[in-house]
Short mmCIF file of C-alpha atoms in Angstrom, two decimals:
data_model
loop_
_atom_site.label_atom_id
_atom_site.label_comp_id
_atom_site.label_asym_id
_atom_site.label_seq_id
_atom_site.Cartn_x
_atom_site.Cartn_y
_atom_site.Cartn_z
CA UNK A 11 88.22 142.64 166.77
CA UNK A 12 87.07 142.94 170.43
CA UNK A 13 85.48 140.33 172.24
CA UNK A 14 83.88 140.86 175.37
CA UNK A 15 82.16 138.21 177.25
CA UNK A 16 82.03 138.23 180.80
CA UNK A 17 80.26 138.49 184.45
CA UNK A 18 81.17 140.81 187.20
CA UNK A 19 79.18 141.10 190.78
CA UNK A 20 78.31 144.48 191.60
CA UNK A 21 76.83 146.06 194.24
CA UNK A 22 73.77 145.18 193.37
CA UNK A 23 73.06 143.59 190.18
CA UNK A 24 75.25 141.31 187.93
CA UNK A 25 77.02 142.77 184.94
CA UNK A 26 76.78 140.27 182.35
CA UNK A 27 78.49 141.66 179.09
CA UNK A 28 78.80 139.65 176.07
CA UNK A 29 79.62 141.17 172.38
CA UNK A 30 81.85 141.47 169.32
CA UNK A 31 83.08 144.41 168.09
CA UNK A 32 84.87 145.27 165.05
CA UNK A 33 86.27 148.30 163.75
CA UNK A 34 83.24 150.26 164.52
CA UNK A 35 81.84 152.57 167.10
CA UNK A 36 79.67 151.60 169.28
CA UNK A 37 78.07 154.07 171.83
CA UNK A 38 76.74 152.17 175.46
CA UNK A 39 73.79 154.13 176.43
CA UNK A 40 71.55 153.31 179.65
CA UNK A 41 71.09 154.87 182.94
CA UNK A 42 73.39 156.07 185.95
CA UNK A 43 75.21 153.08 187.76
CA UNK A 44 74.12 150.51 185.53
CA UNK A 45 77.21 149.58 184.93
CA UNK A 46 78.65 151.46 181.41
CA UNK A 47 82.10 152.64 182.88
CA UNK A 48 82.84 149.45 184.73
CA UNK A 49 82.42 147.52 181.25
CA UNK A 50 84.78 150.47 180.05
CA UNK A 51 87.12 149.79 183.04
CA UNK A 52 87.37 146.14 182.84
CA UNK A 53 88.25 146.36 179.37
CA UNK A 54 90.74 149.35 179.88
CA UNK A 55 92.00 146.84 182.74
CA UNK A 56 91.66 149.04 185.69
CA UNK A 57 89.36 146.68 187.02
CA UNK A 58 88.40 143.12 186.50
CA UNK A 59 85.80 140.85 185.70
CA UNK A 60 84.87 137.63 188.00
CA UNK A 61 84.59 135.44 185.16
CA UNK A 62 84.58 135.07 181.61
CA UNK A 63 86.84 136.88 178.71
CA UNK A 64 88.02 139.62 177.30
CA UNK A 65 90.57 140.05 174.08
CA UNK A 66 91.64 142.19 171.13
CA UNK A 67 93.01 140.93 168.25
CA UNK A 68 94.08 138.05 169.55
CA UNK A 69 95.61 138.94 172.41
CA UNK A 70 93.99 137.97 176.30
CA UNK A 71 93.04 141.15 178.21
CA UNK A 72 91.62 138.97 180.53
CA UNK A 73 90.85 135.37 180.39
CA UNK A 74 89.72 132.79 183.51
CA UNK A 75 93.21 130.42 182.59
CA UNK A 76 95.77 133.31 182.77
CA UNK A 77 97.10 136.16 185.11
CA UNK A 78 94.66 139.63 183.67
CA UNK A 79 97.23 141.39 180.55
CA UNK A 80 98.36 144.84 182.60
CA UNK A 81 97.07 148.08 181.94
CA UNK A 82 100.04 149.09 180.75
CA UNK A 83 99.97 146.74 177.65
CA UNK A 84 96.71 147.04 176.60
CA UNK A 85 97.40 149.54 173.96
CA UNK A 86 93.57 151.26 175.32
CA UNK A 87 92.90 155.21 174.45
CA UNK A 88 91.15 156.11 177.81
CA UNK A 89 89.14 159.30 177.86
CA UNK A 90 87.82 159.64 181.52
CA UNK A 91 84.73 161.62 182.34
CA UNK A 92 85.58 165.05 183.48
CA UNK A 93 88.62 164.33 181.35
CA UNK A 94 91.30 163.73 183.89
CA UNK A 95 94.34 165.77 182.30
CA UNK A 96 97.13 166.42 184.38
CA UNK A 97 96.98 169.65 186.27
CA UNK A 98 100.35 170.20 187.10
CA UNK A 99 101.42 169.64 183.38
CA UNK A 100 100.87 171.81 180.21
CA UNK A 101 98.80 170.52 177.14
CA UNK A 102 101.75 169.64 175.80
CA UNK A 103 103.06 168.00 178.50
CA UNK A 104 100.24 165.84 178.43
CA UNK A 105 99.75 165.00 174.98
CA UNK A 106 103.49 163.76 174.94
CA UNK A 107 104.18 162.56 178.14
CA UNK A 108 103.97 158.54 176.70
CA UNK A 109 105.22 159.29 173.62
CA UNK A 110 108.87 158.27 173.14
CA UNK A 111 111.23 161.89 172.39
CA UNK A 112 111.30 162.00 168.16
CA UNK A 113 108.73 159.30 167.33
CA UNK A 114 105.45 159.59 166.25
CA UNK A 115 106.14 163.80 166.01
CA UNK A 116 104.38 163.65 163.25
CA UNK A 117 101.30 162.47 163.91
CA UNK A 118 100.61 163.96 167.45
CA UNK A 119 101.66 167.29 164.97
CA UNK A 120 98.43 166.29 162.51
CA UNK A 121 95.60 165.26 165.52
CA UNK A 122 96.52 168.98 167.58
CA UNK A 123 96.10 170.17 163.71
CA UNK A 124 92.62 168.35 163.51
CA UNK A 125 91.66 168.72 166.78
CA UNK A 126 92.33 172.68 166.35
CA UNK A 127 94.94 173.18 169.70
CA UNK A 128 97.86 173.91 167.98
CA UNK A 129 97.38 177.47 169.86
CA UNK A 130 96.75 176.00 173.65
CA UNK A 131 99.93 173.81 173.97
CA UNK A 132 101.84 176.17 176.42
CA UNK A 133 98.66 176.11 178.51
CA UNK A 134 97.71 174.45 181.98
CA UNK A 135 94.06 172.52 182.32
CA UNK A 136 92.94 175.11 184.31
CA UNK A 137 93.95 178.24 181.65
CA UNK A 138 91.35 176.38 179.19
CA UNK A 139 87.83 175.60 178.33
CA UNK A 140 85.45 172.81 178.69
CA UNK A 141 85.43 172.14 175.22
CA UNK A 142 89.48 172.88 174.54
CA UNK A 143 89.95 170.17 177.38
CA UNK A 144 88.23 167.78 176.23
CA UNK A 145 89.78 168.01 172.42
CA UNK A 146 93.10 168.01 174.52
CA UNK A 147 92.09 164.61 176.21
CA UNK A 148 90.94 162.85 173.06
CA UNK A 149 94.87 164.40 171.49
CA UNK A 150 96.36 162.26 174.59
CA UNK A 151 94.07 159.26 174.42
CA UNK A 152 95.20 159.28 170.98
CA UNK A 153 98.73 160.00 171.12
CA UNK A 154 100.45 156.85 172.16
CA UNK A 155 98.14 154.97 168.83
CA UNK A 156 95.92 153.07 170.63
CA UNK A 157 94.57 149.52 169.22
CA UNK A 158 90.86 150.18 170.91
CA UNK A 159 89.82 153.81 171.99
CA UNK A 160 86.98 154.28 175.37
CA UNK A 161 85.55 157.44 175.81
CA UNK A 162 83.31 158.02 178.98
CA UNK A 163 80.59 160.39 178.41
CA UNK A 164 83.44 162.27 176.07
CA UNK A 165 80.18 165.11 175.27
CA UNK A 166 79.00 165.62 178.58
CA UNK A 167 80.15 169.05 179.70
CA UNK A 168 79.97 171.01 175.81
CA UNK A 169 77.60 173.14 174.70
CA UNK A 170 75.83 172.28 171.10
CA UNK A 171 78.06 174.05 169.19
CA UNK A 172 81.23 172.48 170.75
CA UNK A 173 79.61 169.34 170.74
CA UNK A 174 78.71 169.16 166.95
CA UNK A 175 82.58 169.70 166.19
CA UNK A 176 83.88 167.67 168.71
CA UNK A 177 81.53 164.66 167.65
CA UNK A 178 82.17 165.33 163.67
CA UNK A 179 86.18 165.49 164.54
CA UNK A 180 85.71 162.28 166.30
CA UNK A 181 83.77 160.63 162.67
CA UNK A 182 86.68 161.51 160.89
CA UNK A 183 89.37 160.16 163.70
CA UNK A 184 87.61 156.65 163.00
CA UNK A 185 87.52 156.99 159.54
CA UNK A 186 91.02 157.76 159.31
CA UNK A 187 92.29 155.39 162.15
CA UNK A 188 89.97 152.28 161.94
CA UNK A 189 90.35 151.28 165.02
CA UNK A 190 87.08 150.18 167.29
CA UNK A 191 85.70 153.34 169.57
CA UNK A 192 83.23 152.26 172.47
CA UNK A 193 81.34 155.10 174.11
CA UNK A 194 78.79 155.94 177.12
CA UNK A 195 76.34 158.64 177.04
CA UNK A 196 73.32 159.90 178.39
CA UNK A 197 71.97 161.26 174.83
CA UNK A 198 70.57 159.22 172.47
CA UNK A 199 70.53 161.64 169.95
CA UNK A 200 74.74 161.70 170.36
CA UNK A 201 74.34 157.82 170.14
CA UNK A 202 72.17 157.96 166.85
CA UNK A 203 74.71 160.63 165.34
CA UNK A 204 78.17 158.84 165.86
CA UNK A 205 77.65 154.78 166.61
CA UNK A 206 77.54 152.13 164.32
CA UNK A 207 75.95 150.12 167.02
CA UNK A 208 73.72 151.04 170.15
CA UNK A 209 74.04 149.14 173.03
CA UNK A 210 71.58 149.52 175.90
CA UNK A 211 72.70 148.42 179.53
CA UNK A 212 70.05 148.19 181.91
CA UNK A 213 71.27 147.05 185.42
CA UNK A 214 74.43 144.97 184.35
CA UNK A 215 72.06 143.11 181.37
CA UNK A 216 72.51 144.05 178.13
CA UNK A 217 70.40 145.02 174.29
CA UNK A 218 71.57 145.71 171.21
CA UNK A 219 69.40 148.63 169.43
CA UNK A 220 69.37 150.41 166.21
CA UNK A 221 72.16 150.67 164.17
CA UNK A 222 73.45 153.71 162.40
CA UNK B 25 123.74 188.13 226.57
CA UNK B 26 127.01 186.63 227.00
CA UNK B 27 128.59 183.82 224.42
CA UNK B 28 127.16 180.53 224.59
CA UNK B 29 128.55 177.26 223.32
CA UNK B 30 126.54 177.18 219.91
CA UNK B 31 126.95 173.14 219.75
CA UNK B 32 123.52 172.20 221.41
CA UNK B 33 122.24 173.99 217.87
CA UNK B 34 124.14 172.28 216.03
CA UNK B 35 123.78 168.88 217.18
CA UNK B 36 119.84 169.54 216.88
CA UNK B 37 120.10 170.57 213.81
CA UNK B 38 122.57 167.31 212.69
CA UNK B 39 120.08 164.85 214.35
CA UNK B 40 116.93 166.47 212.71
CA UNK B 41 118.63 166.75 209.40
CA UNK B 42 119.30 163.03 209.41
CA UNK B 43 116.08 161.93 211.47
CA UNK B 44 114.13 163.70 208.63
CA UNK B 45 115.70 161.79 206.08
CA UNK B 46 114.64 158.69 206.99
CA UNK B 47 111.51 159.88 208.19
CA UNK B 48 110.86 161.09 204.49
CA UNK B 49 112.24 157.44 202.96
CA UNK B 50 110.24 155.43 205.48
CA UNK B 51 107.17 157.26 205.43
CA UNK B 52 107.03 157.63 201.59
CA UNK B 53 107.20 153.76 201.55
CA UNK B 54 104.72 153.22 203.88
CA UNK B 55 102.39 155.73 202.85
CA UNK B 56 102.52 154.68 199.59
CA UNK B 57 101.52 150.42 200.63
CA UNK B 58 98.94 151.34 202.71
CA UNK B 59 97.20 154.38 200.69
CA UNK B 60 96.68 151.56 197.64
CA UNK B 61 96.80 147.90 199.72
CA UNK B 62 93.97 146.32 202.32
CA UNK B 63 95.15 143.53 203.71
CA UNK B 64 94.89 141.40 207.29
CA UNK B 65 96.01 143.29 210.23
CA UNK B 66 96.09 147.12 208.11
CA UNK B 67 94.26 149.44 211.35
CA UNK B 68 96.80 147.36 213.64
CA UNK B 69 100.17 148.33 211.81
CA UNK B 70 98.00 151.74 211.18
CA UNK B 71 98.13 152.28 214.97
CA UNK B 72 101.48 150.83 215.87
CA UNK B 73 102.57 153.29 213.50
CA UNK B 74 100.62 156.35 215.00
CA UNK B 75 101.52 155.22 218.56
CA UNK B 76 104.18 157.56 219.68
CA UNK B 77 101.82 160.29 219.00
CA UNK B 78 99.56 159.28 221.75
CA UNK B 79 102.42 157.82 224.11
CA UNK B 80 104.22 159.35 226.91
CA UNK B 81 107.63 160.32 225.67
CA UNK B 82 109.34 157.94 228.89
CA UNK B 83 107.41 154.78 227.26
CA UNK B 84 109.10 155.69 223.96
CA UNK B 85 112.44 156.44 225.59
CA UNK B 86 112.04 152.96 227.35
CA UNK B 87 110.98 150.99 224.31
CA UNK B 88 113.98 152.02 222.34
CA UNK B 89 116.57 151.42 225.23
CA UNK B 90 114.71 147.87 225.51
CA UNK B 91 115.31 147.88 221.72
CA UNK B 92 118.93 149.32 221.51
CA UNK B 93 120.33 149.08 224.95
CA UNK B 94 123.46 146.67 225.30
CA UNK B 95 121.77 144.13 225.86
CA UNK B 96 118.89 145.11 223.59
CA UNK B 97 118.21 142.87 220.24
CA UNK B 98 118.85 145.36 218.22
CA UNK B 99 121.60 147.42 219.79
CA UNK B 100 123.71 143.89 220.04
CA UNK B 101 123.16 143.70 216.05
CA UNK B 102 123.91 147.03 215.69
CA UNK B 103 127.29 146.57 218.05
CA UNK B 104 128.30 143.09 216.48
CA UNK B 105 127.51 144.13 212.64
CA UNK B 106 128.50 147.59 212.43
CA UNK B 107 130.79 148.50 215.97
CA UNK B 108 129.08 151.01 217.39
CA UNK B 109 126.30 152.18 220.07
CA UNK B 110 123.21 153.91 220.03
CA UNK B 111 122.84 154.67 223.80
CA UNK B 112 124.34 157.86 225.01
CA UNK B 113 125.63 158.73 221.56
CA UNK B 114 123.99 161.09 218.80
CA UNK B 115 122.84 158.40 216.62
CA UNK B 116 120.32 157.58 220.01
CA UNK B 117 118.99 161.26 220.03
CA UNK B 118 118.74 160.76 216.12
CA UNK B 119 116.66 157.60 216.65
CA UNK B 120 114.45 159.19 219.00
CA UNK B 121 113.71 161.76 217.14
CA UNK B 122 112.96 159.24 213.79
CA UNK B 123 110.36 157.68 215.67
CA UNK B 124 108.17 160.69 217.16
CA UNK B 125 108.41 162.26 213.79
CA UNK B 126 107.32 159.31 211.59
CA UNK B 127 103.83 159.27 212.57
CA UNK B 128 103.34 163.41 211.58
CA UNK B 129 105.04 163.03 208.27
CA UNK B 130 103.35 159.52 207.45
CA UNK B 131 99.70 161.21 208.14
CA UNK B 132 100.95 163.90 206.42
CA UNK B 133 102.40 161.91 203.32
CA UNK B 134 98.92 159.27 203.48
CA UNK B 135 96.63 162.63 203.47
CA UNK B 136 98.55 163.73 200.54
CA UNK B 137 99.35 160.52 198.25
CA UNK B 138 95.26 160.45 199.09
CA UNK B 139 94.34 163.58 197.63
CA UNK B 140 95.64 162.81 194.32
CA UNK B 141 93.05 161.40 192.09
CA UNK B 142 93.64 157.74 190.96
CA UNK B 143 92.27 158.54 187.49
CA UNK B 144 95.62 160.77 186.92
CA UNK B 145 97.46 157.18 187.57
CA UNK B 146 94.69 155.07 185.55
CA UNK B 147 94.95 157.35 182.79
CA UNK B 148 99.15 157.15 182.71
CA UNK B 149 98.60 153.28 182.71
CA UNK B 150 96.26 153.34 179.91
CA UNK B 151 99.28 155.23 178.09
CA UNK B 152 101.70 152.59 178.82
CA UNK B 153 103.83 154.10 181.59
CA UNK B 154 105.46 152.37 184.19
CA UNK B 155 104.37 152.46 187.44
CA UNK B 156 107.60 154.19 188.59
CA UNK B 157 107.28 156.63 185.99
CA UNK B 158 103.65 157.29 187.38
CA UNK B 159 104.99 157.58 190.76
CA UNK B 160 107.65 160.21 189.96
CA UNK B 161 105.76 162.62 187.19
CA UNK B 162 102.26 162.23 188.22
CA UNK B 163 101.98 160.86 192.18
CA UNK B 164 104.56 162.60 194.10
CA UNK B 165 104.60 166.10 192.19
CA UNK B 166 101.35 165.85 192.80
CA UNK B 167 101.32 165.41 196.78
CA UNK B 168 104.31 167.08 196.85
CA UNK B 169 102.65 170.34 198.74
CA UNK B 170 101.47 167.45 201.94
CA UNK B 171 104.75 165.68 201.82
CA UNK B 172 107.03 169.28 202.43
CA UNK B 173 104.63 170.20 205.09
CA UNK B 174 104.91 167.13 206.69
CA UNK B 175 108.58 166.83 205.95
CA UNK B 176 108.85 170.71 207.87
CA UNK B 177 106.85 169.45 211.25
CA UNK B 178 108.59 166.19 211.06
CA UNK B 179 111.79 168.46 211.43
CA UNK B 180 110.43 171.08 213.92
CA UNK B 181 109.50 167.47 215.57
CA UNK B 182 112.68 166.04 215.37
CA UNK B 183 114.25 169.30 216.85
CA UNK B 184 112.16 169.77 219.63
CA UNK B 185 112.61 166.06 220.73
CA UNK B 186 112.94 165.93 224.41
CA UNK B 187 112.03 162.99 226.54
CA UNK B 188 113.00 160.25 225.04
CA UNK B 189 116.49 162.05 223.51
CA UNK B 190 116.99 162.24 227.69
CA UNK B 191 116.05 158.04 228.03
CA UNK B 192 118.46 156.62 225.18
CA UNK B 193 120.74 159.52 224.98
CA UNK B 194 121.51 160.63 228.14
CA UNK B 195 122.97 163.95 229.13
CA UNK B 196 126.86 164.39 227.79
CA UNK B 197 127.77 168.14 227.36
CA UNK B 198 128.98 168.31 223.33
CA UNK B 199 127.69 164.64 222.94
CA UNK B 200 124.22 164.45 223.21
CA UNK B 201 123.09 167.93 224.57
CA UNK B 202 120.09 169.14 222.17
CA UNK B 203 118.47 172.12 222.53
CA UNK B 204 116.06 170.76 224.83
CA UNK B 205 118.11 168.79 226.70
CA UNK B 206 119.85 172.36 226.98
CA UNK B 207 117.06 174.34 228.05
CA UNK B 208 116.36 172.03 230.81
CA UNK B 209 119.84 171.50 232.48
CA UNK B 210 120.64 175.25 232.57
CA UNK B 211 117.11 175.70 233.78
CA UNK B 212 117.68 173.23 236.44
CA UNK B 213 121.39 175.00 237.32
CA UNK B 214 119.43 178.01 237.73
CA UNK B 215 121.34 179.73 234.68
CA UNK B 216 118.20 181.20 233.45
CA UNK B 217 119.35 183.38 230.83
CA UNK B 218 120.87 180.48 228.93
CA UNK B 219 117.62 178.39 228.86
CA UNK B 220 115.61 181.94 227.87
CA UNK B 221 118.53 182.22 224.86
CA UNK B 222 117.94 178.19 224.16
CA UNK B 223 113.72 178.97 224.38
CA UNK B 224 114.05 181.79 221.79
CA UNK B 225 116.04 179.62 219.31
CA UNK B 226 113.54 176.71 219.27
CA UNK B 227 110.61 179.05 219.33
CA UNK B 228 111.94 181.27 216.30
CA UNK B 229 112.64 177.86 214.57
CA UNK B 230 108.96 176.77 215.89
CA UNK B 231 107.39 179.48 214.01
CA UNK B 232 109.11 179.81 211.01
CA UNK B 233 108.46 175.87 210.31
CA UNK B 234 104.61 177.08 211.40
CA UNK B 235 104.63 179.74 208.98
CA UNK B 236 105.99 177.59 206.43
CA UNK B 237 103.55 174.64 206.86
CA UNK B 238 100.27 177.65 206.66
CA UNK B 239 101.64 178.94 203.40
CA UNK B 240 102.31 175.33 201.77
CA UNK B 241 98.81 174.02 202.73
CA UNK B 242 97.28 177.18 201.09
CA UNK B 243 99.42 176.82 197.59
CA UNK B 244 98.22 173.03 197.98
CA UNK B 245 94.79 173.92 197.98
CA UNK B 246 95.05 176.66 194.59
CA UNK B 247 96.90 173.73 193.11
CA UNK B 248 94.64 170.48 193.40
CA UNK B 249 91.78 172.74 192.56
CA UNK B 250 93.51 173.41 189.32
CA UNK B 251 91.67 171.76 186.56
#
């Protein structure tokens, strides 16, 4: 289970975050700079929150008695908007460049298999599409088996049709891996579709909405 | 064109070789604190380390015989630890040459280390790899097109050294005679035809590290645009 509760000054409002959240997805909806992708980052651990706590499963990401856990051993799936693959790498290059040589073959084998880019692993970012990178970033944010996954606007730059099957591959990811999923988008209708929860964040403050 | 002694090349060539090394070491470190720290005092150590760009080659000569002279801090150290001297020897031309290069191939380096995107690193953390790891696969592959440009005019730098080379190094035929230090001394025996020989050396060197440093910065800009 996650458990977020903390305060962070920003520019100019205070972000002032406080939920649970259990194997579900929840989708963070609101408008531009009200703070969605700083929650995302303080809980990824790129950045960090002023006061308060954050854990999963037991274990301190951050807490006001104890140095902030590092990035690096967060166990976080981290799909950044635009994507962020390595451009000097190929797809498969990036979809195995944390994974230990022999382990885990399998199941990187079975997401490119569900995630239909079996065919674009000898390709660079730039030889592919919108849509094909951003199945290829949720394949990396994925690969190392992540304990919590954060997608940033993960639908932003598809068409409908690529949307629909990224959004329905995504469904049966969480069905399959149980593991919580937090994401921020502009679209409610994306938010209706896919979360268990809606969150609204309105200048750092936060509401729970509907539910799925 | 009669036969000249080829050693003035090669000595330039030996103290820019080793010059650029350290250059490259030092400059990677550096680059690397201050493109991701702000601390205290950061535009100060900024400038002291962009200062020999803007100084008069005699101040740097003077500061480093100040430095390294006999009676210098350093060059004492350097005589009592390890037995030898910088002034009027190689290793003086070599030093001379590390410290008007540094601040080209540190700009250089900072420009490029700045160009990569810090999500590349964020997202490599999220994956569990170690910030080493980051640096070598992701960071300095990356900005590797800035750092070998600034590596090349560090060494075109380093080559062309002049001034100070003359301050610590003096001028000993088949010691310390560089290029430049050979260009000027045959100019100033009158032997014109050996400084013109000297002149087109440097100059074909010049523009070959030129070309070089045009055709890098334009694969640099294909690749970052990749994605």
């Amino acid at each position: 289970m996650l458990q977020v509760d903390f305060k962070k000054q920003l520019d100019h409002f205070s972000l002032t975050m406080q939920f649970r959240l259990d194997k579900e997805i929840l989708a963070l909806v609101g408008s531009s700079g009200s703070g969605k992708t700083t929650l995302l980052n303080c809980i990824a651990g790129i950045v960090h929150p002023d006061v308060g706590e954050i854990s999963l499963n037991e274990r301190k990401f951050y807490s006001d008695d104890q140095k902030p856990l590092k990035i690096q051993k967060r166990k976080v799936g981290y799909l950044f908007q635009d994507y962020a693959l390595f451009p000097h790498l190929t797809v498969e290059q990036n979809i195995l460049y944390a994974v230990p040589r022999e382990s885990a073959i399998a199941h990187i084998t079975e997401l490119t298999k569900i995630l239909g880019i079996t065919g674009l692993l000898g390709k660079y970012p730039h030889q592919i599409s919108g849509g094909e990178k951003q199945r290829v970033a949720l394949t990396r944010s994925l690969a190392a088996q992540p304990d919590i996954l954060l997608l940033d606007e993960p639908f932003s730059a598809l068409d409908d049709a690529n949307r629909d099957r990224c959004q329905n591959e995504l469904l049966r990811i969480h069905e399959k891996w149980q593991i919580p999923i937090i994401f921020v988008t502009h679209r409610i209708a994306d938010a209706e579709k896919l979360a268990d929860r809606i969150m609204r964040i309105e200048k750092g403050q936060m509401t729970e909405e509907t539910a799925r | 064109m009669m036969a000249y002694d080829l050693s003035p090349l090669w000595l330039s060539l030996r103290v820019a070789v080793i010059s650029t090394l350290f250059v490259f070491i030092v400059s990677l470190a550096l680059a690397r604190f201050m493109s991701r720290r702000d601390f205290f005092g950061k535009s100060f150590l900024e400038a002291l380390i962009l200062l020999p760009l803007v100084l008069p080659p005699t101040v740097i000569g003077f500061g480093l015989i100040v430095l390294f002279g006999v009676n210098g801090p350093l060059g004492i150290l350097l005589e009592q630890w390890f037995g030898f001297r910088v002034v009027f020897t190689w290793i003086g031309a070599a030093i001379a040459s590390f410290v008007v290069s540094l601040p080209l191939m540190y700009q250089s380096v900072l420009a490029a280390f700045e160009k990569v995107d810090p999500r590349w690193e964020n997202v490599a953390r999220t994956m569990g790899v170690s910030e080493w790891r980051i640096f070598r696969t992701i960071t300095f592959p990356l900005a590797w097109s800035g750092i070998l440009a600034g590596l090349i005019l560090a060494f075109a730098r380093g080559i062309g050294e002049f001034g100070a080379t003359l301050m610590i190094a003096g001028y000993i035929p088949g010691v310390t005679e560089t290029i430049p230090l050979a260009i000027y001394f045959a100019y100033e025996a009158g032997d014109m035809e050996k400084s013109l020989f000297w002149v087109l050396i440097v100059s074909s060197l010049g523009i070959a590290a030129i070309t070089w440093v045009n055709y890098w910065r334009k694969k640099t800009a294909v690749r970052i645009g990749r994605e």
